[in-house]
PDB file of C-alpha atoms in Angstrom:
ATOM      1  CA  UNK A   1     128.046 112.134 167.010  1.00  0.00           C
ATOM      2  CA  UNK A   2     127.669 108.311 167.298  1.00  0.00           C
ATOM      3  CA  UNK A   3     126.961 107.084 170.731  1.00  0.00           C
ATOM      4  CA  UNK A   4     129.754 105.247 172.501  1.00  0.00           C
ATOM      5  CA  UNK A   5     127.399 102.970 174.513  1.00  0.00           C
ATOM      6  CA  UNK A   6     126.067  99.859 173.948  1.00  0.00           C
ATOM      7  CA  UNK A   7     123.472 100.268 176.853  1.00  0.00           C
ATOM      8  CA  UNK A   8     121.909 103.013 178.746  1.00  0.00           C
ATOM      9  CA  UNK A   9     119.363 103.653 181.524  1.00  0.00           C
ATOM     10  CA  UNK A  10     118.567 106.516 182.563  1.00  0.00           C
ATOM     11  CA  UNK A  11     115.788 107.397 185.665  1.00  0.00           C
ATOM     12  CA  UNK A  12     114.383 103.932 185.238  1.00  0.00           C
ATOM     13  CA  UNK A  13     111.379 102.620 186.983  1.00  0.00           C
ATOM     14  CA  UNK A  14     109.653  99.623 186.217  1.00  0.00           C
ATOM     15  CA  UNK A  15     106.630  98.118 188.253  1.00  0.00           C
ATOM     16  CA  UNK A  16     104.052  95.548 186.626  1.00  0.00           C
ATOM     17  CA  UNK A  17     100.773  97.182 185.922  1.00  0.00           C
ATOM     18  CA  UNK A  18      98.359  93.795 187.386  1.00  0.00           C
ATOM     19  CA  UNK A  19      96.084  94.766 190.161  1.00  0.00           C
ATOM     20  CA  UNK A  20      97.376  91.815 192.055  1.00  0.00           C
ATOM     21  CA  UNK A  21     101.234  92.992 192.545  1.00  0.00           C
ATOM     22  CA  UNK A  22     102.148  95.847 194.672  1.00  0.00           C
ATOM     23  CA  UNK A  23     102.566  98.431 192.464  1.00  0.00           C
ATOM     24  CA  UNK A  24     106.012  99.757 194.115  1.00  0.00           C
ATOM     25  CA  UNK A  25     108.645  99.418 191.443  1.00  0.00           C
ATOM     26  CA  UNK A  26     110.847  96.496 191.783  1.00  0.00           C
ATOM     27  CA  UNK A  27     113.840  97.976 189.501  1.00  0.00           C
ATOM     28  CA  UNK A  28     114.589 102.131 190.398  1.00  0.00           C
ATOM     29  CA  UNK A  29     118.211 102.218 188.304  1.00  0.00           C
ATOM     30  CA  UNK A  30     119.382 106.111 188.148  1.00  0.00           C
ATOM     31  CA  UNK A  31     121.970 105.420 185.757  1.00  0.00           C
ATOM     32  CA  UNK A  32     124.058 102.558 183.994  1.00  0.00           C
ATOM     33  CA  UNK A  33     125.882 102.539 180.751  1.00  0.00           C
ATOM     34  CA  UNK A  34     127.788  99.590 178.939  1.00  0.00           C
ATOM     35  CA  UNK A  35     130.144 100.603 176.316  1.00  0.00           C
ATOM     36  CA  UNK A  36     130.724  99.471 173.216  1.00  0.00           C
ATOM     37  CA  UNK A  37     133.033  96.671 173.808  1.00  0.00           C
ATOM     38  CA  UNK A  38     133.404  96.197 177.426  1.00  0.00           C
ATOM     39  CA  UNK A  39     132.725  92.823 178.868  1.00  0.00           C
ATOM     40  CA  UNK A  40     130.221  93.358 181.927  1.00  0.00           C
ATOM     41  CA  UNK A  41     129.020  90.390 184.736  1.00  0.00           C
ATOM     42  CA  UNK A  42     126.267  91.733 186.349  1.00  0.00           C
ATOM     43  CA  UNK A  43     125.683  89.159 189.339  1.00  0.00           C
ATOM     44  CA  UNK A  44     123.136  89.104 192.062  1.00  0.00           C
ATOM     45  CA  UNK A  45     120.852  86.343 193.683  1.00  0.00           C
ATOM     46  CA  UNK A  46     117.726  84.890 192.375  1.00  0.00           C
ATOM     47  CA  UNK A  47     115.032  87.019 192.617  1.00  0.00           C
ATOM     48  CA  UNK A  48     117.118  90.567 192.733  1.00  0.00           C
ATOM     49  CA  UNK A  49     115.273  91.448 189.082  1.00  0.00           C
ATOM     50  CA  UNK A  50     117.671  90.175 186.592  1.00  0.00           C
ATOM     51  CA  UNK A  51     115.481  88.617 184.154  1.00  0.00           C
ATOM     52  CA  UNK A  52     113.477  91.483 184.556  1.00  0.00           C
ATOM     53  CA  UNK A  53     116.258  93.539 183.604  1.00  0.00           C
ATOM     54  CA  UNK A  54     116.890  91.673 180.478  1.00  0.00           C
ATOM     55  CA  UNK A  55     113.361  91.647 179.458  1.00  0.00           C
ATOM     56  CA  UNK A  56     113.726  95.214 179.588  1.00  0.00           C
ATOM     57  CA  UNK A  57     117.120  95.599 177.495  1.00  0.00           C
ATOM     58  CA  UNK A  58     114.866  93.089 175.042  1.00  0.00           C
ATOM     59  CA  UNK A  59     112.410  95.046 174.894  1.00  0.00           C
ATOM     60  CA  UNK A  60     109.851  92.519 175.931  1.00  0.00           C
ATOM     61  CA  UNK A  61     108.833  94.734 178.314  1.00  0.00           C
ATOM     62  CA  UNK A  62     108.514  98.728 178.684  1.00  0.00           C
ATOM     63  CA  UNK A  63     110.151 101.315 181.308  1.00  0.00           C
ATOM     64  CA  UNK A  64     107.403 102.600 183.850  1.00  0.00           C
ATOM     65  CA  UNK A  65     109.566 105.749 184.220  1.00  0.00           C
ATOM     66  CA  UNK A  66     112.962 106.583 182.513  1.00  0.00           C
ATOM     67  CA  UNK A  67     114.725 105.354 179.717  1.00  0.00           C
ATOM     68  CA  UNK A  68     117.006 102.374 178.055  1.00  0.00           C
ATOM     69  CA  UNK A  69     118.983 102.933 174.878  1.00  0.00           C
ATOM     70  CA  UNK A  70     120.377  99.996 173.011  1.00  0.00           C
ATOM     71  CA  UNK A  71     122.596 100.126 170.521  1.00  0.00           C
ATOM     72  CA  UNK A  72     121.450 103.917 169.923  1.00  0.00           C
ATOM     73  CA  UNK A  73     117.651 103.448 169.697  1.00  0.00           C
ATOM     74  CA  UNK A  74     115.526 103.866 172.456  1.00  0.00           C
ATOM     75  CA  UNK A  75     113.772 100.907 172.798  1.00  0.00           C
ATOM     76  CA  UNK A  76     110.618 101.680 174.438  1.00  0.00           C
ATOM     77  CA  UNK A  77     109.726 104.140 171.569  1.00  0.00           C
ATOM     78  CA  UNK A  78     110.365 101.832 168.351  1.00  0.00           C
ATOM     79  CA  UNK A  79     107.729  99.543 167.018  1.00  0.00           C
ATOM     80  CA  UNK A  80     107.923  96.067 167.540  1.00  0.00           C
ATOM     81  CA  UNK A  81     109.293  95.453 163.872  1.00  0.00           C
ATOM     82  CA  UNK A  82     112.273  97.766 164.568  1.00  0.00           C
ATOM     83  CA  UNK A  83     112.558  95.901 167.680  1.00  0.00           C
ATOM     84  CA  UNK A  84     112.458  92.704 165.767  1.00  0.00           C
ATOM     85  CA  UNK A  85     115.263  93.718 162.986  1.00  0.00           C
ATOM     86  CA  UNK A  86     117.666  95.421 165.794  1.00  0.00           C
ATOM     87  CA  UNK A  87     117.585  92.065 167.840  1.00  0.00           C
ATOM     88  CA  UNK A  88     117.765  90.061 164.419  1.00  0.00           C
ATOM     89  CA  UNK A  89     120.649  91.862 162.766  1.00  0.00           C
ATOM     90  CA  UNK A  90     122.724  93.021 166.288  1.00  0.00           C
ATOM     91  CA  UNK A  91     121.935  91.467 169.124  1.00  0.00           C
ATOM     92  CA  UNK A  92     122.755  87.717 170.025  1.00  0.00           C
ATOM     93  CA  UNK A  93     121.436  85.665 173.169  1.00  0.00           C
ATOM     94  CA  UNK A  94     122.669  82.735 174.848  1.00  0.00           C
ATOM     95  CA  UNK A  95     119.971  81.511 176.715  1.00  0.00           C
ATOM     96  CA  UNK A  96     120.099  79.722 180.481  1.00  0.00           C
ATOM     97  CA  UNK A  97     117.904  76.843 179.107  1.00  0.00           C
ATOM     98  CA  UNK A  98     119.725  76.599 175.118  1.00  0.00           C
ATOM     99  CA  UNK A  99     116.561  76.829 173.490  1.00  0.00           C
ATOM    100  CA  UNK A 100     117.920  74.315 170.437  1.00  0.00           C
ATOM    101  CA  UNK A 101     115.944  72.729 168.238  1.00  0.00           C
ATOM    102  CA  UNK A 102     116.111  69.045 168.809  1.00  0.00           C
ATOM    103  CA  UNK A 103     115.518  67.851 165.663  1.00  0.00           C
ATOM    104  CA  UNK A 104     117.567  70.553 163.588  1.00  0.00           C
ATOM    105  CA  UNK A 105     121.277  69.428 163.282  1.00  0.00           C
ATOM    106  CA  UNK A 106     123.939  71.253 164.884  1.00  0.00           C
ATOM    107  CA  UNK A 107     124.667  73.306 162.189  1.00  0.00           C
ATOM    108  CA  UNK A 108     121.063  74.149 161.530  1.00  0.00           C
ATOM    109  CA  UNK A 109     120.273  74.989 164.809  1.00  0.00           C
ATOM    110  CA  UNK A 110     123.352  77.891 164.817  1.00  0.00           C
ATOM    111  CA  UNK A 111     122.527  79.110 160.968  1.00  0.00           C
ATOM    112  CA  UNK A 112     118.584  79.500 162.328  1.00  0.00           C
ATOM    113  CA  UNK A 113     118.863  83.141 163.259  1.00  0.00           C
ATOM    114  CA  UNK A 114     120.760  83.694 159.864  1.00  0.00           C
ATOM    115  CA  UNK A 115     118.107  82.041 157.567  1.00  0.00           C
ATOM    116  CA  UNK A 116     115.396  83.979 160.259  1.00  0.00           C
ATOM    117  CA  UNK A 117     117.003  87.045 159.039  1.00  0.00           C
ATOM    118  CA  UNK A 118     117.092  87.646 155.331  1.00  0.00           C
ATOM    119  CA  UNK A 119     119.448  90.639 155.251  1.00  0.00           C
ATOM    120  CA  UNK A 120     122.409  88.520 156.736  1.00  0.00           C
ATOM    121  CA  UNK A 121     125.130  86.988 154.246  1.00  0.00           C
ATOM    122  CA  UNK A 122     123.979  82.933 154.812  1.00  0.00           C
ATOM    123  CA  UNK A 123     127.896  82.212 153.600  1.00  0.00           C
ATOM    124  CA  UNK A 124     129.564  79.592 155.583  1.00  0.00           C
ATOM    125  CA  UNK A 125     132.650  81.171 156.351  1.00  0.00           C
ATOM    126  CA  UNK A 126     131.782  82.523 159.348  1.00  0.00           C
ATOM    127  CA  UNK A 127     130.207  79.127 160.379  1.00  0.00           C
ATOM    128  CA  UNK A 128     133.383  77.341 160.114  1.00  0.00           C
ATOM    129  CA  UNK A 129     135.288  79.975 162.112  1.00  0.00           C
ATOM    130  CA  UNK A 130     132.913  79.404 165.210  1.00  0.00           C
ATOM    131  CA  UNK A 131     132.729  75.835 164.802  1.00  0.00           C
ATOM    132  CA  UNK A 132     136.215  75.431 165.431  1.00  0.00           C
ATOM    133  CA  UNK A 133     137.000  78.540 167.693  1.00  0.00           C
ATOM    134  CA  UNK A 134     134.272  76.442 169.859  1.00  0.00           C
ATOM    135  CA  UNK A 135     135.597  73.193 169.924  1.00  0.00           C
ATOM    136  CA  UNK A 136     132.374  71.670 167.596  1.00  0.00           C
ATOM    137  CA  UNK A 137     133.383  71.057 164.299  1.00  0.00           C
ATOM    138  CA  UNK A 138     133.054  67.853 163.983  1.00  0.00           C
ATOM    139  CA  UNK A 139     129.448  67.948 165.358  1.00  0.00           C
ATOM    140  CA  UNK A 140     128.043  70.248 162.799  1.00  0.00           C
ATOM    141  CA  UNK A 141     126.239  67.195 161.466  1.00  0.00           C
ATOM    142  CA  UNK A 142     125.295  65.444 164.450  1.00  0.00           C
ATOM    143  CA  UNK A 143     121.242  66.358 166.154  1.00  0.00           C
ATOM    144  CA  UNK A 144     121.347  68.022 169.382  1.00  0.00           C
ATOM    145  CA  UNK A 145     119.324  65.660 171.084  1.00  0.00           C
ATOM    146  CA  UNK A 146     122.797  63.645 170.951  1.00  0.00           C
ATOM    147  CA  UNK A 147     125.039  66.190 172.348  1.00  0.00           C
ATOM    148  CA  UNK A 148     126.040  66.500 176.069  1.00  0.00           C
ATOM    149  CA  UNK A 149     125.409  69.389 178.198  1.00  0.00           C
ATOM    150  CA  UNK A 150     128.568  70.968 177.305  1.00  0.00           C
ATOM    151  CA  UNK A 151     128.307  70.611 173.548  1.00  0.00           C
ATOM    152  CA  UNK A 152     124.690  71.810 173.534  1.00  0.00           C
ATOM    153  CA  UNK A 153     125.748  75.562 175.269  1.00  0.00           C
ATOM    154  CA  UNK A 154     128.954  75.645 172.953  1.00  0.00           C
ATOM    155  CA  UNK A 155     126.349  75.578 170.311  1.00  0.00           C
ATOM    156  CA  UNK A 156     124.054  78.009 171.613  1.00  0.00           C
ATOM    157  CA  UNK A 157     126.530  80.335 171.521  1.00  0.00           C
ATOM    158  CA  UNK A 158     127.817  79.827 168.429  1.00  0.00           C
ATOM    159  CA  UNK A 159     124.499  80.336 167.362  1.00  0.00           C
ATOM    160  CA  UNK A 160     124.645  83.778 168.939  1.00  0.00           C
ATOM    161  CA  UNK A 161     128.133  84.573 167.544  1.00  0.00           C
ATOM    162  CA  UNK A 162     127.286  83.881 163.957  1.00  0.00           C
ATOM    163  CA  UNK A 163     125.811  86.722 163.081  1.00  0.00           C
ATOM    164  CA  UNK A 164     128.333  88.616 164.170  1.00  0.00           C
ATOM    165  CA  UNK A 165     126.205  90.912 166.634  1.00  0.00           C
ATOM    166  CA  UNK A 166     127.238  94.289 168.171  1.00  0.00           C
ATOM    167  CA  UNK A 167     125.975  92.948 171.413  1.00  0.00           C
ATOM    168  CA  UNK A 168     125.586  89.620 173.228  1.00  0.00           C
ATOM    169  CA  UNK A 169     123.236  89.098 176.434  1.00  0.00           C
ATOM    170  CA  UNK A 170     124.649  86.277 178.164  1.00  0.00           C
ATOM    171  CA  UNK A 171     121.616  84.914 180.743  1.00  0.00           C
ATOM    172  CA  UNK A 172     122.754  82.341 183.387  1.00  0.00           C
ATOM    173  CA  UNK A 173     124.357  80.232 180.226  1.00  0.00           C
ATOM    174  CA  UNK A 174     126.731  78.604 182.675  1.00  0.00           C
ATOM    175  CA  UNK A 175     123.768  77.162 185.298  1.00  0.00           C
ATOM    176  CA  UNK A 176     123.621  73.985 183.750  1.00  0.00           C
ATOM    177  CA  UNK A 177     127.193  73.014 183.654  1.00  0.00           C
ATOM    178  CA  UNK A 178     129.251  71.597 185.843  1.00  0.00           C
ATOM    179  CA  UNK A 179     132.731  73.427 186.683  1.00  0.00           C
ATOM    180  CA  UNK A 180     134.745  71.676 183.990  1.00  0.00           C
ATOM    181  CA  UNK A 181     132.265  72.779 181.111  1.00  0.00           C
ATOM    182  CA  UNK A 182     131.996  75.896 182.731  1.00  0.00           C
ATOM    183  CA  UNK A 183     135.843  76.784 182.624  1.00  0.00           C
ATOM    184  CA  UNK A 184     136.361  75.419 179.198  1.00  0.00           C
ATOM    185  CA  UNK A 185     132.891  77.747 177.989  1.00  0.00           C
ATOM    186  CA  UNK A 186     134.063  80.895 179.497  1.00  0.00           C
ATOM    187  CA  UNK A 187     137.299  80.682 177.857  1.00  0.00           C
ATOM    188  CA  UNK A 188     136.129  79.956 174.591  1.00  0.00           C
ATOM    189  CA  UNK A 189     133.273  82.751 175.117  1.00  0.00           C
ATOM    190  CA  UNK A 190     135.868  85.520 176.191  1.00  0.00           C
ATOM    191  CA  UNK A 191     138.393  83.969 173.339  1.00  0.00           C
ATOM    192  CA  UNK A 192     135.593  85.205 171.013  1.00  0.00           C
ATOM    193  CA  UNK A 193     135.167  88.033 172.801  1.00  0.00           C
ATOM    194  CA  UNK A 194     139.218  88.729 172.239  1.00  0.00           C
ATOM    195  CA  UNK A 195     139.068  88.285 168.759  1.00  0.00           C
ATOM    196  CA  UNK A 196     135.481  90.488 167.790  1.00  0.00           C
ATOM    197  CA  UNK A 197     135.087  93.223 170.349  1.00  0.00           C
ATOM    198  CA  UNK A 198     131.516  93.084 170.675  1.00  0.00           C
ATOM    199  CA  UNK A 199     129.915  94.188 173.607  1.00  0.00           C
ATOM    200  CA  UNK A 200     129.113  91.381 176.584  1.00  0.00           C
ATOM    201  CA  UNK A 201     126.790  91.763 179.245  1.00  0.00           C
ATOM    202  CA  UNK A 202     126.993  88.620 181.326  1.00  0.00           C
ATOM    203  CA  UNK A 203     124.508  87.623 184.036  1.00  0.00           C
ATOM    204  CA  UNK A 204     124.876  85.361 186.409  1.00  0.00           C
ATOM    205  CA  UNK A 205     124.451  84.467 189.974  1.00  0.00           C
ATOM    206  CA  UNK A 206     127.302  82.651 190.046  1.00  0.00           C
ATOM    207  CA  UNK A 207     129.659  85.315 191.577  1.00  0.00           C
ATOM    208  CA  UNK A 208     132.900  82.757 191.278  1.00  0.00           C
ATOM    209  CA  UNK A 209     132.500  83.796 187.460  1.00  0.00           C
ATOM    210  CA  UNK A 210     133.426  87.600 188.333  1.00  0.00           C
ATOM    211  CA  UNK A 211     137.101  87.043 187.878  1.00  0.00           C
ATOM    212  CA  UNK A 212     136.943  86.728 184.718  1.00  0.00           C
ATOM    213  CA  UNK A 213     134.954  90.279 183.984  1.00  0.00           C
ATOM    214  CA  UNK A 214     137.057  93.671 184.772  1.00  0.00           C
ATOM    215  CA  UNK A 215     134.011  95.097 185.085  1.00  0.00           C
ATOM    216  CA  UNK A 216     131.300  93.938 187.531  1.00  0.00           C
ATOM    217  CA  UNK A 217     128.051  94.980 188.613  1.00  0.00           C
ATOM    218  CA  UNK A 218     125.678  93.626 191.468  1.00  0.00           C
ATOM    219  CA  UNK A 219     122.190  94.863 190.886  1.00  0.00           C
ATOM    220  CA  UNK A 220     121.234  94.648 194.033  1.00  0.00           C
ATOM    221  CA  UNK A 221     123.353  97.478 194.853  1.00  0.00           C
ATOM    222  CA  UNK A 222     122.798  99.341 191.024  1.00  0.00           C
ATOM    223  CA  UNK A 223     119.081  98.789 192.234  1.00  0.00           C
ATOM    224  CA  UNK A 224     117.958 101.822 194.428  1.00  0.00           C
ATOM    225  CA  UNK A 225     114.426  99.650 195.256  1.00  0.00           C
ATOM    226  CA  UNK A 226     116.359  96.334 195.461  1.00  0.00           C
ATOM    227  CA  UNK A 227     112.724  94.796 195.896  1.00  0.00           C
ATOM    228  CA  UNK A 228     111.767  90.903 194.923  1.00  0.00           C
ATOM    229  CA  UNK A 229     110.733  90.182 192.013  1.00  0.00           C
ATOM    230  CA  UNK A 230     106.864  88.779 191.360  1.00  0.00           C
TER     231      UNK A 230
END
């Protein structure tokens, strides 16, 4: 029977291994599941382990103890090419920091992943869809370098949404905006959201964010160790 989750730990530890960091973990989660679908924030201060967390989920880095299952798979046992064709092919990220390509147009800079990945349908469709469910249609052409804050995250994540992933790790994607360009991204993010289903984990220490998430999670409480992290 197919798995209804999107995300599960189970018994996780992790610690880093370097002789130089207390070896005491600084993320003990017993048990946390995402379904397929839901729209999760997961909030908590800097510090508290989220990008640890993430890393994890990525697969970046490995479980001490315990267990995380993405999509199905668990992670920690797969090679790194699996890893590399799950993220490719279902997962999308909208990164804190945009991670654009300056000299790549807009419309480059979203079909990247697609071109990256060779099993994906390169059609433009899609492309026009997101450009204009996001408000940046009429930038497609334009370099990023020329875009203002606002434009340059509606872009990032329609470079996550292209691909039409099964699950979309939102990290800290509204720190750089100011509340304006905040409101106007998280409605157009949770428009898309409407429209595909996919699952959303959204993090954030932002906690003003939370009302627009029926489901919210502070990791310092999922956290049993709640420790600092290095």
């Amino acid at each position: 029977m197919e798995s209804q989750s999107s995300l599960e730990f189970k018994k996780l530890k992790f610690s880093y291994k370097s002789p130089s960091i207390d070896k005491k973990p600084i993320l003990e989660i017993d048990t946390f599941q995402v379904m397929k679908g839901e729209k999760v924030f997961l909030y908590g201060p800097s510090g508290c382990g989220k990008s640890t967390l993430l890393n994890l989920v990525a697969g970046v880095l490995k479980p001490t103890e315990g267990s995380i299952r993405v999509l199905g798979h668990d992670f920690d046992l797969l090679s790194s090419s699996k890893k590399d064709q799950i993220r490719g092919e279902k997962i999308g990220y909208i990164f804190q920091s945009f991670n654009l390509i300056p000299y790549l147009s807009v419309k480059e800079n979203i079909l990247l992943p697609l071109w990256m990945n060779k099993k994906k349908d390169t059609s433009s469709d899609n492309l026009d869809g997101i450009l204009k469910s996001l408000n940046i249609e009429e930038l497609q052409d334009s370099e990023v370098v020329n875009l203002s804050i606002g434009q340059q995250q509606r872009v990032a994540a329609a470079r996550a949404l292209v691909g039409e992933p099964q699950l979309v790790i939102a990290d800290e994607p509204t720190s750089s905006l100011d509340k304006k360009n905040t409101l106007e991204f998280m409605e157009l993010l949770l428009k898309k959201w409407e429209e595909k289903r996919f699952t959303l984990l959204f993090v954030s220490h932002d906690e003003t964010l939370a009302d627009f998430f029926e489901k919210k999670v502070s990791l310092e409480e999922l956290n049993v160790r709640s420790g600092k992290e290095q």
